[in-house]
Coordinates of C-alpha atoms in Angstrom, one line a residue:
X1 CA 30.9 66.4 -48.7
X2 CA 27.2 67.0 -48.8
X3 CA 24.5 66.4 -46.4
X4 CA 22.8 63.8 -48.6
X5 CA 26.1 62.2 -49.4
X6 CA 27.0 62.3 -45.4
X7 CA 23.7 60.3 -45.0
X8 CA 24.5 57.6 -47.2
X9 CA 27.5 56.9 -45.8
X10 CA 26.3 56.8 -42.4
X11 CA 23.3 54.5 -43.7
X12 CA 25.4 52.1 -45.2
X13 CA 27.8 51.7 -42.1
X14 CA 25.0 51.3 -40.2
X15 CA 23.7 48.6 -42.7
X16 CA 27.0 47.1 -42.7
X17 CA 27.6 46.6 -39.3
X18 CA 24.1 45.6 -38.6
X19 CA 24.2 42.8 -41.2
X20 CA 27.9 41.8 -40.4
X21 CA 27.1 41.6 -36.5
X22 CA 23.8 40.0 -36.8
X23 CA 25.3 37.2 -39.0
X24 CA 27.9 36.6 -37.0
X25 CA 25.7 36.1 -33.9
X26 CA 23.3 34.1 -35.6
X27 CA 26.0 31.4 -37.5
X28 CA 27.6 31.4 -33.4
X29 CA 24.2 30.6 -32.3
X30 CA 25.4 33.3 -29.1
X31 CA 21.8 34.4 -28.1
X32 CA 20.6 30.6 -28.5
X33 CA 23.2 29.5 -26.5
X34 CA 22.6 31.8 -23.6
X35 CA 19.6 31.3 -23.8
X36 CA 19.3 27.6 -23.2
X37 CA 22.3 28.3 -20.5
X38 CA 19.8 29.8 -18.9
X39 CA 17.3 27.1 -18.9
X40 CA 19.5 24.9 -17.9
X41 CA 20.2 26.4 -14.6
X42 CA 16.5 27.5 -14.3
X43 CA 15.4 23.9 -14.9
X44 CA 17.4 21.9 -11.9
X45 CA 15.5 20.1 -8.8
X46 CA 17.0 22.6 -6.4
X47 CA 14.1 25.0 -3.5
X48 CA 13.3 28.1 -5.2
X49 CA 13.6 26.9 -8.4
X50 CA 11.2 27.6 -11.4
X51 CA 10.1 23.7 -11.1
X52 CA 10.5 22.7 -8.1
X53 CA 7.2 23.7 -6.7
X54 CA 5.3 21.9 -9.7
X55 CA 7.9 18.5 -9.2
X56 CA 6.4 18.3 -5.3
X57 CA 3.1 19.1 -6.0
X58 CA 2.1 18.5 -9.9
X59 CA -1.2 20.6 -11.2
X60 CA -2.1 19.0 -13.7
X61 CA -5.0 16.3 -13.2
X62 CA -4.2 12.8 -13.6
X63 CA -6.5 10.2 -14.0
X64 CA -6.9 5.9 -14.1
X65 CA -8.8 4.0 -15.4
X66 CA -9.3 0.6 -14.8
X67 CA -10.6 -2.0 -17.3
X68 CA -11.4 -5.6 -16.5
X69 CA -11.8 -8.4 -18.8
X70 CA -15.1 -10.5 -17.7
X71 CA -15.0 -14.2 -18.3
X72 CA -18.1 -15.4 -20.5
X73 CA -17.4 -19.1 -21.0
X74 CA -15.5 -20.2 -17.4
X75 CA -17.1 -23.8 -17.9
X76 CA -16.4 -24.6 -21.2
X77 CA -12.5 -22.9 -20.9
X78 CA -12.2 -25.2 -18.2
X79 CA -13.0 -28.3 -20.5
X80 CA -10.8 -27.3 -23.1
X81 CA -12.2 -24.6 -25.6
X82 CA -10.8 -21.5 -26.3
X83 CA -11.7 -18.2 -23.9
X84 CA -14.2 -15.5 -24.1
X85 CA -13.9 -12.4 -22.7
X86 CA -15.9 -9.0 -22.6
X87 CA -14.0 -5.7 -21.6
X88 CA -15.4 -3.7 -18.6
X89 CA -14.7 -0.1 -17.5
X90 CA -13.6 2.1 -17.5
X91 CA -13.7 2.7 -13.9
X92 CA -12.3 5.9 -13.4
X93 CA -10.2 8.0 -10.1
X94 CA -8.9 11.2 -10.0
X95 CA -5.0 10.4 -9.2
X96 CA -3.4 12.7 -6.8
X97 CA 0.1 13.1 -6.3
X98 CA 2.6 14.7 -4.3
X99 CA 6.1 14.0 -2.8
X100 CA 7.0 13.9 0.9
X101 CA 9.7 14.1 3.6
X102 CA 11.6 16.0 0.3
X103 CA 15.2 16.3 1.6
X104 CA 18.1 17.8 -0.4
X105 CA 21.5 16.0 -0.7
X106 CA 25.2 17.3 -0.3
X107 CA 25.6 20.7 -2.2
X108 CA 21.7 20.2 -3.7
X109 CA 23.2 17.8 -5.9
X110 CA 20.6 15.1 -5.2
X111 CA 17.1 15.4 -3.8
X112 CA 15.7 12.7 -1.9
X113 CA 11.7 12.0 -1.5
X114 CA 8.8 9.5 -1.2
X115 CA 6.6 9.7 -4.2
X116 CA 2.7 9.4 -2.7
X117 CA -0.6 8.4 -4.7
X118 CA -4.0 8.4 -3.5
X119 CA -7.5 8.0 -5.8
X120 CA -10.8 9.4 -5.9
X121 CA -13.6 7.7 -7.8
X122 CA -15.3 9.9 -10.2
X123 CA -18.5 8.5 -10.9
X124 CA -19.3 10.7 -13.8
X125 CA -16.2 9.4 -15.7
X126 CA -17.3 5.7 -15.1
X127 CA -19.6 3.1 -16.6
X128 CA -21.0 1.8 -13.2
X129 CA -20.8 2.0 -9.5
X130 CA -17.5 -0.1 -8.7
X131 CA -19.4 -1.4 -5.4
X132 CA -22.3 -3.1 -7.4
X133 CA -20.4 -4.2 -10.8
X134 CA -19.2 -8.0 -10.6
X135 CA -16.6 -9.4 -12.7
X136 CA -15.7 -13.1 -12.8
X137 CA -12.3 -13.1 -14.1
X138 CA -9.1 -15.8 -12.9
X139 CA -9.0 -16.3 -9.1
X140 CA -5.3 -14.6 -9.0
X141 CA -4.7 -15.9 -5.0
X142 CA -5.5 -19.2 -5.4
X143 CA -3.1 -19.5 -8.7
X144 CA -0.3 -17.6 -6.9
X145 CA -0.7 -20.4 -4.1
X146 CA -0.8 -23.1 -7.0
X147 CA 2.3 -21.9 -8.2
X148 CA 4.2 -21.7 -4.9
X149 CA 3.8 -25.3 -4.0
X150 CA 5.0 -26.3 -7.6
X151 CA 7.4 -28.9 -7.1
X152 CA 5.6 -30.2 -3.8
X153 CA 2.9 -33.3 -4.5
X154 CA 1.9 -33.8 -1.3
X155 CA 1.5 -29.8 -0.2
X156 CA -0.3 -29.1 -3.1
X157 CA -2.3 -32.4 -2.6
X158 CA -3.5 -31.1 0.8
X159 CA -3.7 -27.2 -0.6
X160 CA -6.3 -29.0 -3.1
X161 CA -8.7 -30.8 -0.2
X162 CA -8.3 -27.0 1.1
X163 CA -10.0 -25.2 -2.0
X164 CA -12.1 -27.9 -2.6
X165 CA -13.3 -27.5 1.2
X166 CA -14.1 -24.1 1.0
X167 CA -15.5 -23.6 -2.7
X168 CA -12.5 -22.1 -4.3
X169 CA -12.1 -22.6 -7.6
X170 CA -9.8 -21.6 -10.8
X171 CA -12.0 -18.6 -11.3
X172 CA -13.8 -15.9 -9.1
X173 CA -16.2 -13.3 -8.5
X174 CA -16.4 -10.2 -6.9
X175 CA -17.0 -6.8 -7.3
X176 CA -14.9 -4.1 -8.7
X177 CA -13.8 -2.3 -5.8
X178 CA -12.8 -6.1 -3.9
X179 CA -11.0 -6.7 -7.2
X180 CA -9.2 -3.2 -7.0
X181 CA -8.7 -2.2 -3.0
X182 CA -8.5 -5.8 -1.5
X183 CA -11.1 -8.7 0.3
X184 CA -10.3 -10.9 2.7
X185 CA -9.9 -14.6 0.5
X186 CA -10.8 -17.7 2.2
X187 CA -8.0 -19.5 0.9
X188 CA -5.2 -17.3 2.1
X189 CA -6.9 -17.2 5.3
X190 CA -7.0 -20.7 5.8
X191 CA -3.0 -20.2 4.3
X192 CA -2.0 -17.7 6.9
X193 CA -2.3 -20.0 9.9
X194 CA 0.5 -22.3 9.0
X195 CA 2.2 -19.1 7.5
X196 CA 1.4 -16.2 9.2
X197 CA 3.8 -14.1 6.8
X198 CA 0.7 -14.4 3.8
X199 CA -1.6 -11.5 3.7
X200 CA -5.2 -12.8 4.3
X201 CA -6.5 -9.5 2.3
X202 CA -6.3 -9.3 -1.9
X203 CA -6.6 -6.7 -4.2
X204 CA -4.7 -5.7 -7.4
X205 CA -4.2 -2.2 -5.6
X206 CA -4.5 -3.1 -2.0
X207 CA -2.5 -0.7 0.2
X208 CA -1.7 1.8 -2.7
X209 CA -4.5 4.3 -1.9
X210 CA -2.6 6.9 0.2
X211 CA 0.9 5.2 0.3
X212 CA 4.3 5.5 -1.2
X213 CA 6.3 2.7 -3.4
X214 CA 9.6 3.9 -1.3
X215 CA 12.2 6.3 -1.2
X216 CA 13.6 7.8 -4.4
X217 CA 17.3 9.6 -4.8
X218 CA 16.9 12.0 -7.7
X219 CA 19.9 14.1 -9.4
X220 CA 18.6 17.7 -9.2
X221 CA 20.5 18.6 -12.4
X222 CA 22.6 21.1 -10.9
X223 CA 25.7 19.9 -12.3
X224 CA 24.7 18.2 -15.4
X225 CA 21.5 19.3 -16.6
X226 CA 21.4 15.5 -18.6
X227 CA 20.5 14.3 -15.2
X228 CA 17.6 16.3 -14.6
X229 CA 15.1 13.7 -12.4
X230 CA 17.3 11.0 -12.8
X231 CA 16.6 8.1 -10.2
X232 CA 20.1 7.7 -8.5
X233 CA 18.8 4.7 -5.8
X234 CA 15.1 3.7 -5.3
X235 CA 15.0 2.2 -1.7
X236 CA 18.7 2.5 -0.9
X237 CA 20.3 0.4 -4.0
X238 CA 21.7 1.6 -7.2
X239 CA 19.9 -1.1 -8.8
X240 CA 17.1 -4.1 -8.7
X241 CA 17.9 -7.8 -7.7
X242 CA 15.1 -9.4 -9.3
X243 CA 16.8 -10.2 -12.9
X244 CA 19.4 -12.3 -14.5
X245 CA 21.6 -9.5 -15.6
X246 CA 23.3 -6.3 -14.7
X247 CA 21.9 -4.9 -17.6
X248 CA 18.3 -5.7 -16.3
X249 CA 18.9 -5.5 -12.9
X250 CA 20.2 -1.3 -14.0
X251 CA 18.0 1.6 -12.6
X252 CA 18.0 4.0 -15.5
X253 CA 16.3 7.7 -16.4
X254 CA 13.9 9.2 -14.2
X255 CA 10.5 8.0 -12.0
X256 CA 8.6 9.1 -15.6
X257 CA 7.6 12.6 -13.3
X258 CA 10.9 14.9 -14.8
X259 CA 12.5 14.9 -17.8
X260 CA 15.6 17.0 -18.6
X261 CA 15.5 20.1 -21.0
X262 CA 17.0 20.4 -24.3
X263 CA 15.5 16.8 -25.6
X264 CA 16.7 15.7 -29.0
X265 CA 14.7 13.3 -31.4
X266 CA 17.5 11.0 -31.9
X267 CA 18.0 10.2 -27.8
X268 CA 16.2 7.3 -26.0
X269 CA 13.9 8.3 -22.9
X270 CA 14.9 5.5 -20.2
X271 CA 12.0 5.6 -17.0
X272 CA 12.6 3.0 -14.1
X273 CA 8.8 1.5 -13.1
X274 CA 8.6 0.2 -9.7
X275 CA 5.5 -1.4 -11.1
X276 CA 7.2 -3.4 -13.6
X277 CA 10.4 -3.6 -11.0
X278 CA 12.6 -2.5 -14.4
X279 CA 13.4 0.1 -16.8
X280 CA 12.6 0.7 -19.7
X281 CA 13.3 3.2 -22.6
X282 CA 11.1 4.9 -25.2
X283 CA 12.5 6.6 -28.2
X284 CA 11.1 9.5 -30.8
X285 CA 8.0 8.8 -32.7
X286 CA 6.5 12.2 -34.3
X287 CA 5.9 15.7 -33.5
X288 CA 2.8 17.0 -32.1
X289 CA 0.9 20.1 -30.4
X290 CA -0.7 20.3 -27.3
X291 CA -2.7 23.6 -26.0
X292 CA -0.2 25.5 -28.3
X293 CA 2.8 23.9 -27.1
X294 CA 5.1 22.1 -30.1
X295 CA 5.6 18.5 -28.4
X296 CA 7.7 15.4 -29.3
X297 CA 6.0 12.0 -29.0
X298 CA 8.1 9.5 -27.4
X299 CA 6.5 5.2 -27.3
X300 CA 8.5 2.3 -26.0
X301 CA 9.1 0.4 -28.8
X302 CA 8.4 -3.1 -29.9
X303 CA 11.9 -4.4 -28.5
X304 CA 11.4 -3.3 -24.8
X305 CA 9.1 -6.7 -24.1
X306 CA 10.6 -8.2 -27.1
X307 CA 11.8 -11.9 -26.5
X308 CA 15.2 -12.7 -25.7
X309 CA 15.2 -14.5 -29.9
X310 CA 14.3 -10.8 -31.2
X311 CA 16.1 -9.1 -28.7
X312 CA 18.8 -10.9 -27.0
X313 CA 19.4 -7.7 -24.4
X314 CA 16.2 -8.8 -22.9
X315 CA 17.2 -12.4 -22.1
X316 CA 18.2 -11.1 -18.3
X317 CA 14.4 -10.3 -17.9
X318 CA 13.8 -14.3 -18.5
X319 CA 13.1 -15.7 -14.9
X320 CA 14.6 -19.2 -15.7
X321 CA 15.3 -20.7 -19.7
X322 CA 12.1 -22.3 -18.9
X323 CA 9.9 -19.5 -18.6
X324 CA 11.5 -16.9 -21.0
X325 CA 8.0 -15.7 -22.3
X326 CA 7.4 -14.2 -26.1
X327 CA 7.5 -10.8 -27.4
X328 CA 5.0 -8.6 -26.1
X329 CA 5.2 -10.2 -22.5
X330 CA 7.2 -9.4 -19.3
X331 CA 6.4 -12.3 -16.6
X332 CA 7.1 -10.1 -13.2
X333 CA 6.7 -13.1 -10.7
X334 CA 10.4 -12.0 -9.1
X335 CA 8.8 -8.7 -8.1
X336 CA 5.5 -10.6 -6.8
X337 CA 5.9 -13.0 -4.5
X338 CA 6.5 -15.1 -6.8
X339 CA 2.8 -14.5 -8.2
X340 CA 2.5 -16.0 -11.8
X341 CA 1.6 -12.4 -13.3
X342 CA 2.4 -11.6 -16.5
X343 CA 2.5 -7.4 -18.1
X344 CA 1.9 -6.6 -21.4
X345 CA 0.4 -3.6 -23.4
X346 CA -3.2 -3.6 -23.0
X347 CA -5.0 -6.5 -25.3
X348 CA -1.2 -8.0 -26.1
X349 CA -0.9 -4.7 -28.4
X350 CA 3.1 -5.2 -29.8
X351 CA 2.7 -8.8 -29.1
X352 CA 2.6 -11.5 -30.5
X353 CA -0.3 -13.0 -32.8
X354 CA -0.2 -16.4 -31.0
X355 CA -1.5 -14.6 -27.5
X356 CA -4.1 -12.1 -29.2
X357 CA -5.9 -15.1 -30.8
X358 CA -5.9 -17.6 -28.1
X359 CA -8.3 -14.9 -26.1
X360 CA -11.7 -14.7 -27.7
X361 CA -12.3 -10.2 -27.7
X362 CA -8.9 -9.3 -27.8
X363 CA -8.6 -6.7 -30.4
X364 CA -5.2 -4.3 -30.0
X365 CA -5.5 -0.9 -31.3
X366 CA -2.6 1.5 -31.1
X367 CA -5.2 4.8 -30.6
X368 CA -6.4 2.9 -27.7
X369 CA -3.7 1.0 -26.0
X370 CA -0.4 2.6 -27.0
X371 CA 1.8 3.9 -24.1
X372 CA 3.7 7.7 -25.1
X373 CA 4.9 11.0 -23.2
X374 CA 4.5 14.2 -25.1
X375 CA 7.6 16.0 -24.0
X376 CA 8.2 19.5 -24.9
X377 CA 12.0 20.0 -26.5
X378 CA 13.0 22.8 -25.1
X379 CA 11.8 22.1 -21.1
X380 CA 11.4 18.7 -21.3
X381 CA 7.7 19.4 -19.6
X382 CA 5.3 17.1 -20.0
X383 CA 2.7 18.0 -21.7
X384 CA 0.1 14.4 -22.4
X385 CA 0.9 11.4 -21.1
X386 CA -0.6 8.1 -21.5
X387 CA 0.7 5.0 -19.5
X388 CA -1.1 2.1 -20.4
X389 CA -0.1 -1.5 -19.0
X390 CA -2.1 -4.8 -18.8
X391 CA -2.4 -7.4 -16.0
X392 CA -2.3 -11.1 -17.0
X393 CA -1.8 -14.7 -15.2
X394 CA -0.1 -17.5 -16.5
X395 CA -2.4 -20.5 -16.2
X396 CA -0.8 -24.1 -16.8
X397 CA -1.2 -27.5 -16.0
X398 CA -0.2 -27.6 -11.7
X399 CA 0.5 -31.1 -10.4
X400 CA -1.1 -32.1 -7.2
X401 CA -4.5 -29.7 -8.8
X402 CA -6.3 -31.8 -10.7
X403 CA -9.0 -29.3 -11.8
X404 CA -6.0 -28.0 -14.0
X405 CA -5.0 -31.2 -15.9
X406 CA -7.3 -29.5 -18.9
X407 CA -5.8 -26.5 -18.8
X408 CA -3.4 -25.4 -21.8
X409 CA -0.9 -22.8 -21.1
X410 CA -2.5 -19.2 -21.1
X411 CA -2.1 -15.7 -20.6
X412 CA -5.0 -15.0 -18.9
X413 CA -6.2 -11.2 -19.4
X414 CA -7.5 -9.6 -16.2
X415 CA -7.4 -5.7 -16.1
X416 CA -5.6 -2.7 -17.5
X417 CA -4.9 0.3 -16.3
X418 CA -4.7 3.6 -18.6
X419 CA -3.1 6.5 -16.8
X420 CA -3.2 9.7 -17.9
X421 CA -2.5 13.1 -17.6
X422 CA -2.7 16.6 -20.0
X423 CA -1.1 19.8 -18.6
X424 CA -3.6 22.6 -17.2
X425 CA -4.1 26.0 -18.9
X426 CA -2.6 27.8 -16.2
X427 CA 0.8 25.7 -16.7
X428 CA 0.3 25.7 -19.9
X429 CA 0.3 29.7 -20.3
X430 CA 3.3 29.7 -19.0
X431 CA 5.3 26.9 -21.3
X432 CA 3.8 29.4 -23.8
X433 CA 5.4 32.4 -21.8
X434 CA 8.7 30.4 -21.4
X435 CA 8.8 29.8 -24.9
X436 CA 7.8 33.1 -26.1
X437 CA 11.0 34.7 -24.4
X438 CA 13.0 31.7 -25.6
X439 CA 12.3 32.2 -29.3
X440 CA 12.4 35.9 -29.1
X441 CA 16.3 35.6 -27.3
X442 CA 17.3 32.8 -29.3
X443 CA 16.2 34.7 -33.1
X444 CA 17.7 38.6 -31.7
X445 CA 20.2 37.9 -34.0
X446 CA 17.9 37.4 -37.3
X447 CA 16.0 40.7 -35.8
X448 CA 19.2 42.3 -35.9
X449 CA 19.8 40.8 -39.8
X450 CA 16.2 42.1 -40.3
X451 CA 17.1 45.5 -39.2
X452 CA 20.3 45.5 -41.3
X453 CA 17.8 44.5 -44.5
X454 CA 15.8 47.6 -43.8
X455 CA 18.9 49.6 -43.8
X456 CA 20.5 48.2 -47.1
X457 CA 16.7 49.1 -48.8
X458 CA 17.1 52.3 -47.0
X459 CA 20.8 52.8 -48.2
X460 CA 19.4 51.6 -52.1
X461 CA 16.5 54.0 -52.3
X462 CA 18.7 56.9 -51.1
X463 CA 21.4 55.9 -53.4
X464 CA 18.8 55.9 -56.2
X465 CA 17.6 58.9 -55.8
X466 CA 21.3 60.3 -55.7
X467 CA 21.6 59.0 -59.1
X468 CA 18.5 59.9 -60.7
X469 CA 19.4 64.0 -58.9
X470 CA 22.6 63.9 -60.9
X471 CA 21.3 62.5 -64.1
X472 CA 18.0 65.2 -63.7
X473 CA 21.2 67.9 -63.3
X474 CA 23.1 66.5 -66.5
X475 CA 20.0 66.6 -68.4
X476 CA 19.7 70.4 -67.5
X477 CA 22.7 70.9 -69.8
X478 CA 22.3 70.0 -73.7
X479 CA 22.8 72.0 -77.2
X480 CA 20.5 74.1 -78.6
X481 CA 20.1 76.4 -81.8
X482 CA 20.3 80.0 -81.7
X483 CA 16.4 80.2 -83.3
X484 CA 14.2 77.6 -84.8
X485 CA 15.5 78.2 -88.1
X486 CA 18.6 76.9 -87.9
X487 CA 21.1 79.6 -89.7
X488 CA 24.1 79.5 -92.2
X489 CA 27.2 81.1 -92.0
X490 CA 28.9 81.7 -95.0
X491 CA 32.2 80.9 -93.9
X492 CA 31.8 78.2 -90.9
X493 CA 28.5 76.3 -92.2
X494 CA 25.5 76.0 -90.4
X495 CA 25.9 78.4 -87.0
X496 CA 25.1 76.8 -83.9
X497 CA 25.4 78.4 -80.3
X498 CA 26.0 76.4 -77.5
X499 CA 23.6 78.0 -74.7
X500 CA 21.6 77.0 -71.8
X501 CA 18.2 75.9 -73.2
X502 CA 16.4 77.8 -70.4
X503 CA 18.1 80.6 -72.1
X504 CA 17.9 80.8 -75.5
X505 CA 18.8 84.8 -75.9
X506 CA 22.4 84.7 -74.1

């Protein structure tokens, strides 16, 4: 055997296992596999983890905004015509977060913590200075006392000599940061002495600047990586009491701060709220990029606030047959002291037509007042977030109240809230990193098919050559005369001498 010949059979072994093993690696998906084997245990709520830190202490800057909806028309709404209101804001605070008193659970299976906020106003984000900015907008404590003394003539009879007494009417003024971090109301003061359990101060985030909404169990994902962040209890229960149904009453997915890795578009993304005292889910919407990172978009759909006609699932969330609200509404009185507050999407966006009309500037646009998390697939990081929730009051006719005898049932719109967040550079370089590696692993296989392609156009080139060599040496060979003149011999015919054309004289 010959040294070229040698070489192509060593090339085309070489080819041949390269292509045979690479193929097989890549149809068992092997590297992928360990790969996300890998992430899995990497991912998990667990101390020395390659999350934890960030879970505890999250870099990336989140902000809220706050937008209120100023009344322009109180006098003539109260006679009967149709409400006008003018949006206001955003006011904006820089959100930080962190967990405390973190403890881990029996064989790091759960992870138990108290999830703090605390804000910062930025004024350069902002339209105004919240100190000096008024907005006139529904007086919320004097309609959640309304409400509690439904049912009771003569209470609400004396409650009314009380508001009348001390100038409190259906609406109110005050400035943004009474409206947000809390005022002492005359009303509930005058309430407290007969009920000493009724907090004299109000504010639509009074006592939430530096404090915690309670303890939550968390599945660290050590032995299923599904349950990555999972809420296990929130406050020491398994589940809510506030709702008609077990269904409704369920804690499901995570606090909306972990999500697990390996995220599929078909799955639902289930976050319990404390704020809406429910879950609820959001499912796949479209693929995007953030800061390099491929992302899927995830929105609660149109059925999470649907009504219990369009969605009968939802009828648990009705607080009795008699106020089972429409789609686009969730009334949370259960989880507000019994507080006639309604939540929606911000400017009834996903609800129904009848709401967004009866409220003169309403005008719901999904760019602006769509709620989705930008998850990427492989980590389940999140990489944008918008959260974006509206706060409204239920204003009816009250008996006992006669300033309300005018009054047609309305969801009143007072403020909503757009938090957000978009992930740093610095955590973002390394989801790239991550990534990177990941991609590289999981394709080794179609590197090792490439390889084996180079081979086989190796192994063809030499084996082209080889042929074209032995056809060049056949060619050597051929039938020539023995002089230009071809000669005659007498006896045989024309006289040709088979010799080597390089030499003619032998």
């Amino acid at each position: 055997m010959t040294r070229r010949s040698c070489a192509i059979y060593a090339v085309g072994v070489i080819c041949a296992s390269l292509l045979v093993v690479g193929i097989g690696l890549f149809v068992g998906q092997v590297f992928r596999t360990l790969m996300h084997n890998r992430l899995k245990k990497e991912i998990v709520l667990v101390e020395g983890s390659r999350v934890f830190a960030s879970w505890k202490s999250p870099p990336p800057p989140v902000y809220m905004e706050y937008f209120f909806f100023n009344v322009t028309n109180e006098d003539a709404f109260l006679e009967g015509a149709k409400p006008e209101v003018t949006q206001v804001g955003p006011y904006t605070y820089r959100e930080y977060r962190y967990k405390d008193n973190v403890s881990m659970g029996e064989n790091d299976k759960t992870v138990s913590a108290y999830n703090y906020k605390s804000f910062v106003f930025l004024r350069e984000k902002s339209v105004g200075d919240p100190a000096v900015d008024i907005i006139n907008t529904v007086n919320i404590p004097a309609w959640a006392v309304m409400n509690k003394l439904k049912g009771s003539f003569w209470k609400a009879s004396m409650v009314s000599i009380w508001m009348n007494s001390i100038g409190a009417g259906l609406f109110a003024t005050h400035t943004v940061d009474e409206w947000l971090w809390g005022y002492e109301d005359p009303l509930l003061v005058r309430v407290s002495t007969s009920n000493p359990e009724v907090e004299k101060v109000f504010g639509l985030m009074y006592k939430k600047n530096g404090s915690h909404s309670g303890e939550f169990v968390y599945h660290t994902g050590k032995q299923n990586y599904m349950d990555y962040g999972r809420v296990e209890t929130w406050k020491g229960e398994s589940q809510v009491n506030f709702w008609n149904s077990n269904q409704s009453n369920s804690i499901n997915g995570s606090d909306g701060s972990a999500f697990h890795p390996m995220l599929n578009k078909k799955e639902r993304i289930y976050i319990f709220t404390p704020d809406l005292c429910r879950s609820i889910h959001m499912e796949f919407e479209k693929e995007v990029e953030v800061k390099g990172i491929p992302a899927y978009r995830f929105t609660p759909p149109r059925s999470v606030f649907a009504s219990k006609e369009e969605n009968p699932a939802n009828e648990g969330f009705c607080v009795t047959p008699k106020e089972c609200l429409g789609t686009g509404l969730l009334k949370v009185s259960p989880c507000r002291k019994g507080a006639p507050v309604v939540a929606s999407f911000p400017h009834f966006y996903l609800a129904e037509n009848k709401y967004v009309a009866a409220i003169g500037g309403m005008s719901p646009k999904r760019q602006h007042h769509q709620t989705y998390l930008d998850l990427n697939p492989t980590t389940g990081v999140i990489v944008r977030a918008n959260k974006r929730a509206q706060i409204n009051i239920l204003l009816s006719r009250i008996s006992g109240f006669p300033k309300t005898r005018t009054l047609n049932e309305t969801i009143f719109p007072v403020m909503f809230i757009n938090e957000s967040v978009v992930i740093d550079d610095v955590s973002a370089a390394r989801v790239n990193k991550l990534l990177l590696i990941s991609t590289v692993v999981s394709n080794f296989p179609l590197m090792i098919v490439g390889l084996g392609a180079i081979m086989l156009l190796v192994l063809i080139i030499l084996l082209f050559r080889a042929r074209t060599q032995k056809t060049s040496n056949e060619e050597d060979t051929s039938y020539s005369p023995v002089s230009d003149k071809e000669k005659e011999d007498p006896q045989n015919g024309t006289y040709i001498s088979l010799t080597p054309t390089g030499d003619p004289q032998a």
